[in-house]
Every structure is written in structure tokens, then in C-alpha cells.
Amino acid sequence: GENVEQHPSTLSVQEGDSAVIKCTYSDSASNYFPWYKQELGKRPQLIIDIRSNVGEKKDQRIAVTLNKTAKHFSLHITETQPEDSAVYFCAASMSGTASKLTFGTGTRLQVTL
Amino acid sequence: NAGVTQTPKFQVLKTGQSMTLQCAQDMNHNSMYWYRQDPGMGLRLIYYSASEGTTDKGEVPNGYNVSRLNKREFSLRLESAAPSQTSVYFCASRGETYNSPLHFGNGTRLTVT
């Protein structure tokens, strides 16, 4: 089955700096790559996603890039703010009925003042 | 619109006791999932259901059973709880297309002593 690796496990940046989280996946058939943000004590929530026919997608301060050849994708957060502090999960999925999302192990992002 | 509702929010069990975690969604989704979340290990799939009447094992099914009671409800049962099952459990549902996001419930924090 699919295996998703995520790095780093923890990341500390100063407010206003950029943060980058990287993931690799194993199954070349995967074609959907969402990112979830989980604040302390809360449920994971989707923040951005990308499909395999797109190389990059942006939503305000958040962007995701995908390299299908290398089988890796990254989350970029610019101009970080304290409210960006959370755990971020990448995931990968294939097409098909009830396609399963396989998650990375998470990155704890701390934005310091 | 409640989304995905899980009960209970917290539970403490003694080793060997049984319990059922309840999950219901009101988004008319066919696909439903049970994940467990442990520190440093991300979200791991226990069982999933592509439609009413069907269930399949995920990555970590041992020690669990599930029931897809109807389209709305998907329950997770621990027949004989073990300390290794101490975790946070999330139910989720998803729409029909492969790039539909997962919608998570608020989670159940289970401690087995």
C-alpha cells in the first residue's frame, strides 16, 4: 500500500518567516494530495489540496507544490503568524471508490514572536 | 448542519472491557472511516466503509470491529480493550469524487488502564 513520509517532525520559525514542510509518497498511482491542519485538541481540517495534473496551487499565504516524477510534494507558508502554530499533516490518495487517504506522521509548527 | 458527530468525547476503560464508539454524518456521504491518532504516528486507518453494508480493513484493524448500520452511521467496537488501544479516535466521511476532502468528527479520547 501507499506510504507517506513527512519531514521535519518539528519546525520552529519566527513570525514573518516562511515555513516549508516536505512529504514523499511511494505509490505512483496516487493522484490527490491534501494538507490538513490540526490545532491543539481539535480535529484535522483541510487547508489546501492539489491534484496530480497540477504542479502548484496557491491560496493566499499557503502554497503546495507537487513533483510527480520525484514523488514528493511540499507545503509552503509565507509570512507566518502565531495562529499558524499547529500540527500539519500531508496525505496521499488514489482514485476509486472509497479511496483511502494515507497520512504522513505530522509536523508540529511553532511560530514564535 | 452538524457534519460528523462522534460520541463519547472521553472514555476510560479497564483492560478487558468493551465499548462502542458511535459516529454519524449528515452529509449523505457513502464513504466513512475510522482513524486513530497517536503521538508521532500521524493518523492511521483502522477500518473504512465504501457504502452501506460494506466494510474493509485499514492499516491497523486488529482488536477492532465495525458496523455500518446505515448510510449515516458507522460504529467502532473494542471487544476487549488493551492499553495499546489508548489513543484519540477520529471518525470521518468523504464525498464521492476522489478529490473530495475528508470531514472529521471531533474525536474520542480513549484511555485504557
PDB file of C-alpha atoms in Angstrom:
ATOM      1  CA  GLY A   1       0.000   0.000   0.000  1.00  0.00           C
ATOM      2  CA  GLU A   2       0.836   3.660  -0.030  1.00  0.00           C
ATOM      3  CA  ASN A   3       3.491   5.001   2.341  1.00  0.00           C
ATOM      4  CA  VAL A   4       3.833   8.720   3.065  1.00  0.00           C
ATOM      5  CA  GLU A   5       6.894  10.173   4.788  1.00  0.00           C
ATOM      6  CA  GLN A   6       6.854  13.691   6.194  1.00  0.00           C
ATOM      7  CA  HIS A   7       9.685  15.968   7.350  1.00  0.00           C
ATOM      8  CA  PRO A   8      10.518  17.650   9.593  1.00  0.00           C
ATOM      9  CA  SER A   9       8.631  16.379  12.618  1.00  0.00           C
ATOM     10  CA  THR A  10       9.018  19.742  14.356  1.00  0.00           C
ATOM     11  CA  LEU A  11       9.670  23.180  12.923  1.00  0.00           C
ATOM     12  CA  SER A  12      10.163  26.466  14.731  1.00  0.00           C
ATOM     13  CA  VAL A  13      10.149  29.760  12.819  1.00  0.00           C
ATOM     14  CA  GLN A  14       9.958  33.395  13.768  1.00  0.00           C
ATOM     15  CA  GLU A  15       6.847  35.355  12.959  1.00  0.00           C
ATOM     16  CA  GLY A  16       7.048  36.666   9.424  1.00  0.00           C
ATOM     17  CA  ASP A  17       9.416  33.975   8.202  1.00  0.00           C
ATOM     18  CA  SER A  18       8.481  31.207   5.778  1.00  0.00           C
ATOM     19  CA  ALA A  19       7.923  27.559   6.663  1.00  0.00           C
ATOM     20  CA  VAL A  20       8.304  24.554   4.380  1.00  0.00           C
ATOM     21  CA  ILE A  21       7.104  21.021   5.092  1.00  0.00           C
ATOM     22  CA  LYS A  22       8.011  18.181   2.751  1.00  0.00           C
ATOM     23  CA  CYS A  23       6.389  14.831   2.011  1.00  0.00           C
ATOM     24  CA  THR A  24       7.237  11.898  -0.194  1.00  0.00           C
ATOM     25  CA  TYR A  25       4.936   9.118  -1.292  1.00  0.00           C
ATOM     26  CA  SER A  26       5.593   5.631  -2.608  1.00  0.00           C
ATOM     27  CA  ASP A  27       2.718   4.719  -4.944  1.00  0.00           C
ATOM     28  CA  SER A  28       2.944   6.375  -8.362  1.00  0.00           C
ATOM     29  CA  ALA A  29      -0.808   5.785  -8.803  1.00  0.00           C
ATOM     30  CA  SER A  30      -1.611   8.363  -6.105  1.00  0.00           C
ATOM     31  CA  ASN A  31      -3.124  11.453  -7.660  1.00  0.00           C
ATOM     32  CA  TYR A  32      -4.615  13.539  -4.859  1.00  0.00           C
ATOM     33  CA  PHE A  33      -2.564  15.255  -2.147  1.00  0.00           C
ATOM     34  CA  PRO A  34      -4.328  17.205   0.603  1.00  0.00           C
ATOM     35  CA  TRP A  35      -2.859  19.020   3.583  1.00  0.00           C
ATOM     36  CA  TYR A  36      -4.597  19.162   6.942  1.00  0.00           C
ATOM     37  CA  LYS A  37      -4.047  21.492   9.877  1.00  0.00           C
ATOM     38  CA  GLN A  38      -4.791  20.350  13.400  1.00  0.00           C
ATOM     39  CA  GLU A  39      -4.864  22.843  16.233  1.00  0.00           C
ATOM     40  CA  LEU A  40      -4.337  21.609  19.756  1.00  0.00           C
ATOM     41  CA  GLY A  41      -7.256  19.478  20.935  1.00  0.00           C
ATOM     42  CA  LYS A  42      -9.194  19.901  17.707  1.00  0.00           C
ATOM     43  CA  ARG A  43      -9.955  17.858  14.620  1.00  0.00           C
ATOM     44  CA  PRO A  44      -7.818  17.970  11.468  1.00  0.00           C
ATOM     45  CA  GLN A  45      -9.155  20.368   8.867  1.00  0.00           C
ATOM     46  CA  LEU A  46      -8.310  20.633   5.192  1.00  0.00           C
ATOM     47  CA  ILE A  47      -6.308  23.748   4.313  1.00  0.00           C
ATOM     48  CA  ILE A  48      -5.274  23.090   0.732  1.00  0.00           C
ATOM     49  CA  ASP A  49      -5.066  20.225  -1.746  1.00  0.00           C
ATOM     50  CA  ILE A  50      -3.555  19.514  -5.137  1.00  0.00           C
ATOM     51  CA  ARG A  51      -4.291  17.039  -7.884  1.00  0.00           C
ATOM     52  CA  SER A  52      -1.693  15.282  -9.965  1.00  0.00           C
ATOM     53  CA  ASN A  53      -2.408  17.252 -13.118  1.00  0.00           C
ATOM     54  CA  VAL A  54      -1.322  20.463 -11.385  1.00  0.00           C
ATOM     55  CA  GLY A  55       2.221  21.373 -10.337  1.00  0.00           C
ATOM     56  CA  GLU A  56       1.454  24.187  -7.926  1.00  0.00           C
ATOM     57  CA  LYS A  57      -1.510  25.715  -6.159  1.00  0.00           C
ATOM     58  CA  LYS A  58      -1.744  28.854  -4.020  1.00  0.00           C
ATOM     59  CA  ASP A  59      -4.260  30.174  -1.545  1.00  0.00           C
ATOM     60  CA  GLN A  60      -3.188  33.476  -0.002  1.00  0.00           C
ATOM     61  CA  ARG A  61      -0.162  32.709   2.221  1.00  0.00           C
ATOM     62  CA  ILE A  62      -0.272  28.965   1.598  1.00  0.00           C
ATOM     63  CA  ALA A  63       1.032  27.113  -1.441  1.00  0.00           C
ATOM     64  CA  VAL A  64       1.580  23.493  -2.325  1.00  0.00           C
ATOM     65  CA  THR A  65       3.922  22.129  -4.963  1.00  0.00           C
ATOM     66  CA  LEU A  66       3.959  18.666  -6.487  1.00  0.00           C
ATOM     67  CA  ASN A  67       6.723  16.824  -8.309  1.00  0.00           C
ATOM     68  CA  LYS A  68       5.217  13.613  -9.671  1.00  0.00           C
ATOM     69  CA  THR A  69       8.474  12.386 -11.148  1.00  0.00           C
ATOM     70  CA  ALA A  70      10.229  12.538  -7.789  1.00  0.00           C
ATOM     71  CA  LYS A  71       7.050  11.612  -5.903  1.00  0.00           C
ATOM     72  CA  HIS A  72       7.223  14.450  -3.462  1.00  0.00           C
ATOM     73  CA  PHE A  73       5.082  17.414  -2.542  1.00  0.00           C
ATOM     74  CA  SER A  74       5.582  20.350  -0.214  1.00  0.00           C
ATOM     75  CA  LEU A  75       3.598  22.886   1.792  1.00  0.00           C
ATOM     76  CA  HIS A  76       4.857  26.455   1.857  1.00  0.00           C
ATOM     77  CA  ILE A  77       3.577  29.019   4.344  1.00  0.00           C
ATOM     78  CA  THR A  78       4.779  32.587   3.882  1.00  0.00           C
ATOM     79  CA  GLU A  79       4.652  35.476   6.350  1.00  0.00           C
ATOM     80  CA  THR A  80       3.917  33.107   9.211  1.00  0.00           C
ATOM     81  CA  GLN A  81       1.712  34.267  12.061  1.00  0.00           C
ATOM     82  CA  PRO A  82       1.223  32.872  15.591  1.00  0.00           C
ATOM     83  CA  GLU A  83      -2.118  31.394  14.536  1.00  0.00           C
ATOM     84  CA  ASP A  84      -0.262  29.189  12.064  1.00  0.00           C
ATOM     85  CA  SER A  85       1.104  27.240  15.034  1.00  0.00           C
ATOM     86  CA  ALA A  86      -0.397  23.756  14.763  1.00  0.00           C
ATOM     87  CA  VAL A  87       0.332  20.231  13.559  1.00  0.00           C
ATOM     88  CA  TYR A  88       0.252  19.820   9.794  1.00  0.00           C
ATOM     89  CA  PHE A  89      -0.402  16.520   8.033  1.00  0.00           C
ATOM     90  CA  CYS A  90       0.159  15.651   4.410  1.00  0.00           C
ATOM     91  CA  ALA A  91      -1.741  12.807   2.780  1.00  0.00           C
ATOM     92  CA  ALA A  92      -1.962  10.909  -0.481  1.00  0.00           C
ATOM     93  CA  SER A  93      -4.820   9.115  -2.182  1.00  0.00           C
ATOM     94  CA  MET A  94      -5.692   7.292  -5.373  1.00  0.00           C
ATOM     95  CA  SER A  95      -8.838   7.421  -7.437  1.00  0.00           C
ATOM     96  CA  GLY A  96     -11.548   4.877  -6.842  1.00  0.00           C
ATOM     97  CA  THR A  97     -14.497   4.131  -4.661  1.00  0.00           C
ATOM     98  CA  ALA A  98     -13.782   4.920  -1.035  1.00  0.00           C
ATOM     99  CA  SER A  99     -10.214   5.741  -1.917  1.00  0.00           C
ATOM    100  CA  LYS A 100      -8.219   5.802   1.287  1.00  0.00           C
ATOM    101  CA  LEU A 101      -6.144   8.724   2.447  1.00  0.00           C
ATOM    102  CA  THR A 102      -2.749   7.718   3.802  1.00  0.00           C
ATOM    103  CA  PHE A 103      -1.324  10.328   6.137  1.00  0.00           C
ATOM    104  CA  GLY A 104       2.184  11.393   6.974  1.00  0.00           C
ATOM    105  CA  THR A 105       3.283  11.446  10.603  1.00  0.00           C
ATOM    106  CA  GLY A 106       2.766  15.172  11.034  1.00  0.00           C
ATOM    107  CA  THR A 107       4.851  18.312  11.532  1.00  0.00           C
ATOM    108  CA  ARG A 108       4.467  20.448  14.627  1.00  0.00           C
ATOM    109  CA  LEU A 109       4.959  24.068  13.547  1.00  0.00           C
ATOM    110  CA  GLN A 110       5.714  26.651  16.205  1.00  0.00           C
ATOM    111  CA  VAL A 111       5.672  30.304  15.203  1.00  0.00           C
ATOM    112  CA  THR A 112       7.484  32.416  17.756  1.00  0.00           C
ATOM    113  CA  LEU A 113       7.132  36.170  18.275  1.00  0.00           C
TER     114      LEU A 113
ATOM    115  CA  ASN B   1     -25.652  21.148   9.642  1.00  0.00           C
ATOM    116  CA  ALA B   2     -23.699  19.116  12.220  1.00  0.00           C
ATOM    117  CA  GLY B   3     -21.289  17.347   9.803  1.00  0.00           C
ATOM    118  CA  VAL B   4     -19.695  14.355  11.543  1.00  0.00           C
ATOM    119  CA  THR B   5     -20.751  13.673  15.131  1.00  0.00           C
ATOM    120  CA  GLN B   6     -18.858  11.318  17.431  1.00  0.00           C
ATOM    121  CA  THR B   7     -19.730  10.065  20.889  1.00  0.00           C
ATOM    122  CA  PRO B   8     -18.437   9.875  23.531  1.00  0.00           C
ATOM    123  CA  LYS B   9     -15.787  12.625  23.705  1.00  0.00           C
ATOM    124  CA  PHE B  10     -13.860  10.941  26.502  1.00  0.00           C
ATOM    125  CA  GLN B  11     -13.792   7.399  27.849  1.00  0.00           C
ATOM    126  CA  VAL B  12     -11.735   5.486  30.390  1.00  0.00           C
ATOM    127  CA  LEU B  13     -11.804   1.694  30.245  1.00  0.00           C
ATOM    128  CA  LYS B  14     -10.140  -1.040  32.208  1.00  0.00           C
ATOM    129  CA  THR B  15      -8.230  -3.731  30.352  1.00  0.00           C
ATOM    130  CA  GLY B  16     -10.654  -6.327  29.030  1.00  0.00           C
ATOM    131  CA  GLN B  17     -13.712  -4.095  28.993  1.00  0.00           C
ATOM    132  CA  SER B  18     -15.653  -3.492  25.800  1.00  0.00           C
ATOM    133  CA  MET B  19     -17.178  -0.392  24.300  1.00  0.00           C
ATOM    134  CA  THR B  20     -18.587   1.031  21.086  1.00  0.00           C
ATOM    135  CA  LEU B  21     -17.681   4.413  19.610  1.00  0.00           C
ATOM    136  CA  GLN B  22     -20.538   5.955  17.700  1.00  0.00           C
ATOM    137  CA  CYS B  23     -20.295   8.082  14.566  1.00  0.00           C
ATOM    138  CA  ALA B  24     -22.952   9.696  12.409  1.00  0.00           C
ATOM    139  CA  GLN B  25     -22.774  12.061   9.437  1.00  0.00           C
ATOM    140  CA  ASP B  26     -25.483  14.167   7.873  1.00  0.00           C
ATOM    141  CA  MET B  27     -23.768  14.985   4.555  1.00  0.00           C
ATOM    142  CA  ASN B  28     -25.169  11.991   2.662  1.00  0.00           C
ATOM    143  CA  HIS B  29     -21.662  10.608   2.137  1.00  0.00           C
ATOM    144  CA  ASN B  30     -21.217   6.994   1.080  1.00  0.00           C
ATOM    145  CA  SER B  31     -17.671   6.640   2.448  1.00  0.00           C
ATOM    146  CA  MET B  32     -16.869   6.597   6.150  1.00  0.00           C
ATOM    147  CA  TYR B  33     -13.632   5.953   8.012  1.00  0.00           C
ATOM    148  CA  TRP B  34     -12.193   5.311  11.452  1.00  0.00           C
ATOM    149  CA  TYR B  35      -8.677   6.599  12.224  1.00  0.00           C
ATOM    150  CA  ARG B  36      -6.602   6.505  15.363  1.00  0.00           C
ATOM    151  CA  GLN B  37      -4.076   9.197  16.234  1.00  0.00           C
ATOM    152  CA  ASP B  38      -1.039   8.524  18.369  1.00  0.00           C
ATOM    153  CA  PRO B  39       1.866  10.898  19.099  1.00  0.00           C
ATOM    154  CA  GLY B  40       4.487  10.765  16.367  1.00  0.00           C
ATOM    155  CA  MET B  41       2.495   8.312  14.262  1.00  0.00           C
ATOM    156  CA  GLY B  42       0.007  10.502  12.468  1.00  0.00           C
ATOM    157  CA  LEU B  43      -3.437   9.278  11.574  1.00  0.00           C
ATOM    158  CA  ARG B  44      -3.677   5.568  10.895  1.00  0.00           C
ATOM    159  CA  LEU B  45      -6.692   3.964   9.233  1.00  0.00           C
ATOM    160  CA  ILE B  46      -8.433   1.268  11.260  1.00  0.00           C
ATOM    161  CA  TYR B  47     -11.446   0.401   9.084  1.00  0.00           C
ATOM    162  CA  TYR B  48     -13.417   2.047   6.349  1.00  0.00           C
ATOM    163  CA  SER B  49     -16.754   1.610   4.609  1.00  0.00           C
ATOM    164  CA  ALA B  50     -17.321   2.443   0.955  1.00  0.00           C
ATOM    165  CA  SER B  51     -21.085   2.177   1.263  1.00  0.00           C
ATOM    166  CA  GLU B  52     -23.853   0.897   3.463  1.00  0.00           C
ATOM    167  CA  GLY B  53     -23.332  -2.810   4.060  1.00  0.00           C
ATOM    168  CA  THR B  54     -19.628  -2.916   3.176  1.00  0.00           C
ATOM    169  CA  THR B  55     -16.570  -2.615   5.396  1.00  0.00           C
ATOM    170  CA  ASP B  56     -12.849  -3.151   4.814  1.00  0.00           C
ATOM    171  CA  LYS B  57      -9.734  -3.314   6.942  1.00  0.00           C
ATOM    172  CA  GLY B  58      -7.304  -0.476   7.012  1.00  0.00           C
ATOM    173  CA  GLU B  59      -3.735  -0.327   8.263  1.00  0.00           C
ATOM    174  CA  VAL B  60      -4.340  -1.260  11.930  1.00  0.00           C
ATOM    175  CA  PRO B  61      -7.567  -3.322  12.251  1.00  0.00           C
ATOM    176  CA  ASN B  62      -6.513  -5.811  14.930  1.00  0.00           C
ATOM    177  CA  GLY B  63      -8.602  -5.594  18.111  1.00  0.00           C
ATOM    178  CA  TYR B  64     -11.443  -3.685  16.453  1.00  0.00           C
ATOM    179  CA  ASN B  65     -14.722  -4.410  14.713  1.00  0.00           C
ATOM    180  CA  VAL B  66     -17.009  -2.075  12.826  1.00  0.00           C
ATOM    181  CA  SER B  67     -20.626  -1.876  11.769  1.00  0.00           C
ATOM    182  CA  ARG B  68     -22.090   0.257   9.013  1.00  0.00           C
ATOM    183  CA  LEU B  69     -25.572   0.407  10.416  1.00  0.00           C
ATOM    184  CA  ASN B  70     -26.973   2.580   7.634  1.00  0.00           C
ATOM    185  CA  LYS B  71     -25.731   5.316   5.358  1.00  0.00           C
ATOM    186  CA  ARG B  72     -25.420   7.784   8.239  1.00  0.00           C
ATOM    187  CA  GLU B  73     -23.851   5.663  10.978  1.00  0.00           C
ATOM    188  CA  PHE B  74     -20.536   3.826  11.307  1.00  0.00           C
ATOM    189  CA  SER B  75     -19.590   2.409  14.700  1.00  0.00           C
ATOM    190  CA  LEU B  76     -16.279   1.108  16.036  1.00  0.00           C
ATOM    191  CA  ARG B  77     -16.228  -1.603  18.685  1.00  0.00           C
ATOM    192  CA  LEU B  78     -13.455  -2.667  21.020  1.00  0.00           C
ATOM    193  CA  GLU B  79     -14.351  -6.147  22.263  1.00  0.00           C
ATOM    194  CA  SER B  80     -11.590  -6.489  24.861  1.00  0.00           C
ATOM    195  CA  ALA B  81      -9.742  -3.227  25.380  1.00  0.00           C
ATOM    196  CA  ALA B  82      -5.958  -3.233  25.804  1.00  0.00           C
ATOM    197  CA  PRO B  83      -3.615  -0.430  26.969  1.00  0.00           C
ATOM    198  CA  SER B  84      -2.193  -0.319  23.415  1.00  0.00           C
ATOM    199  CA  GLN B  85      -5.586   0.966  22.280  1.00  0.00           C
ATOM    200  CA  THR B  86      -5.197   4.152  24.303  1.00  0.00           C
ATOM    201  CA  SER B  87      -5.476   6.782  21.601  1.00  0.00           C
ATOM    202  CA  VAL B  88      -7.581   9.504  20.071  1.00  0.00           C
ATOM    203  CA  TYR B  89     -10.092   8.095  17.617  1.00  0.00           C
ATOM    204  CA  PHE B  90     -11.470  10.094  14.700  1.00  0.00           C
ATOM    205  CA  CYS B  91     -14.386   9.215  12.507  1.00  0.00           C
ATOM    206  CA  ALA B  92     -14.523  10.805   9.068  1.00  0.00           C
ATOM    207  CA  SER B  93     -16.651  10.825   5.960  1.00  0.00           C
ATOM    208  CA  ARG B  94     -15.999  11.757   2.381  1.00  0.00           C
ATOM    209  CA  GLY B  95     -17.908  12.629  -0.769  1.00  0.00           C
ATOM    210  CA  GLU B  96     -17.994  10.653  -3.993  1.00  0.00           C
ATOM    211  CA  THR B  97     -15.108  12.033  -6.002  1.00  0.00           C
ATOM    212  CA  TYR B  98     -11.502  11.051  -5.291  1.00  0.00           C
ATOM    213  CA  ASN B  99     -10.573  14.636  -4.511  1.00  0.00           C
ATOM    214  CA  SER B 100     -13.347  15.201  -2.014  1.00  0.00           C
ATOM    215  CA  PRO B 101     -11.982  16.245   1.367  1.00  0.00           C
ATOM    216  CA  LEU B 102     -12.267  14.153   4.486  1.00  0.00           C
ATOM    217  CA  HIS B 103     -14.601  15.656   7.060  1.00  0.00           C
ATOM    218  CA  PHE B 104     -13.573  14.669  10.583  1.00  0.00           C
ATOM    219  CA  GLY B 105     -15.572  14.391  13.763  1.00  0.00           C
ATOM    220  CA  ASN B 106     -14.288  15.991  16.962  1.00  0.00           C
ATOM    221  CA  GLY B 107     -12.615  12.816  18.165  1.00  0.00           C
ATOM    222  CA  THR B 108     -12.885  10.448  21.124  1.00  0.00           C
ATOM    223  CA  ARG B 109     -10.058  10.369  23.647  1.00  0.00           C
ATOM    224  CA  LEU B 110      -9.860   6.816  24.966  1.00  0.00           C
ATOM    225  CA  THR B 111      -7.676   5.696  27.864  1.00  0.00           C
ATOM    226  CA  VAL B 112      -7.309   2.024  28.725  1.00  0.00           C
ATOM    227  CA  THR B 113      -5.795   1.321  32.151  1.00  0.00           C
TER     228      THR B 113
END
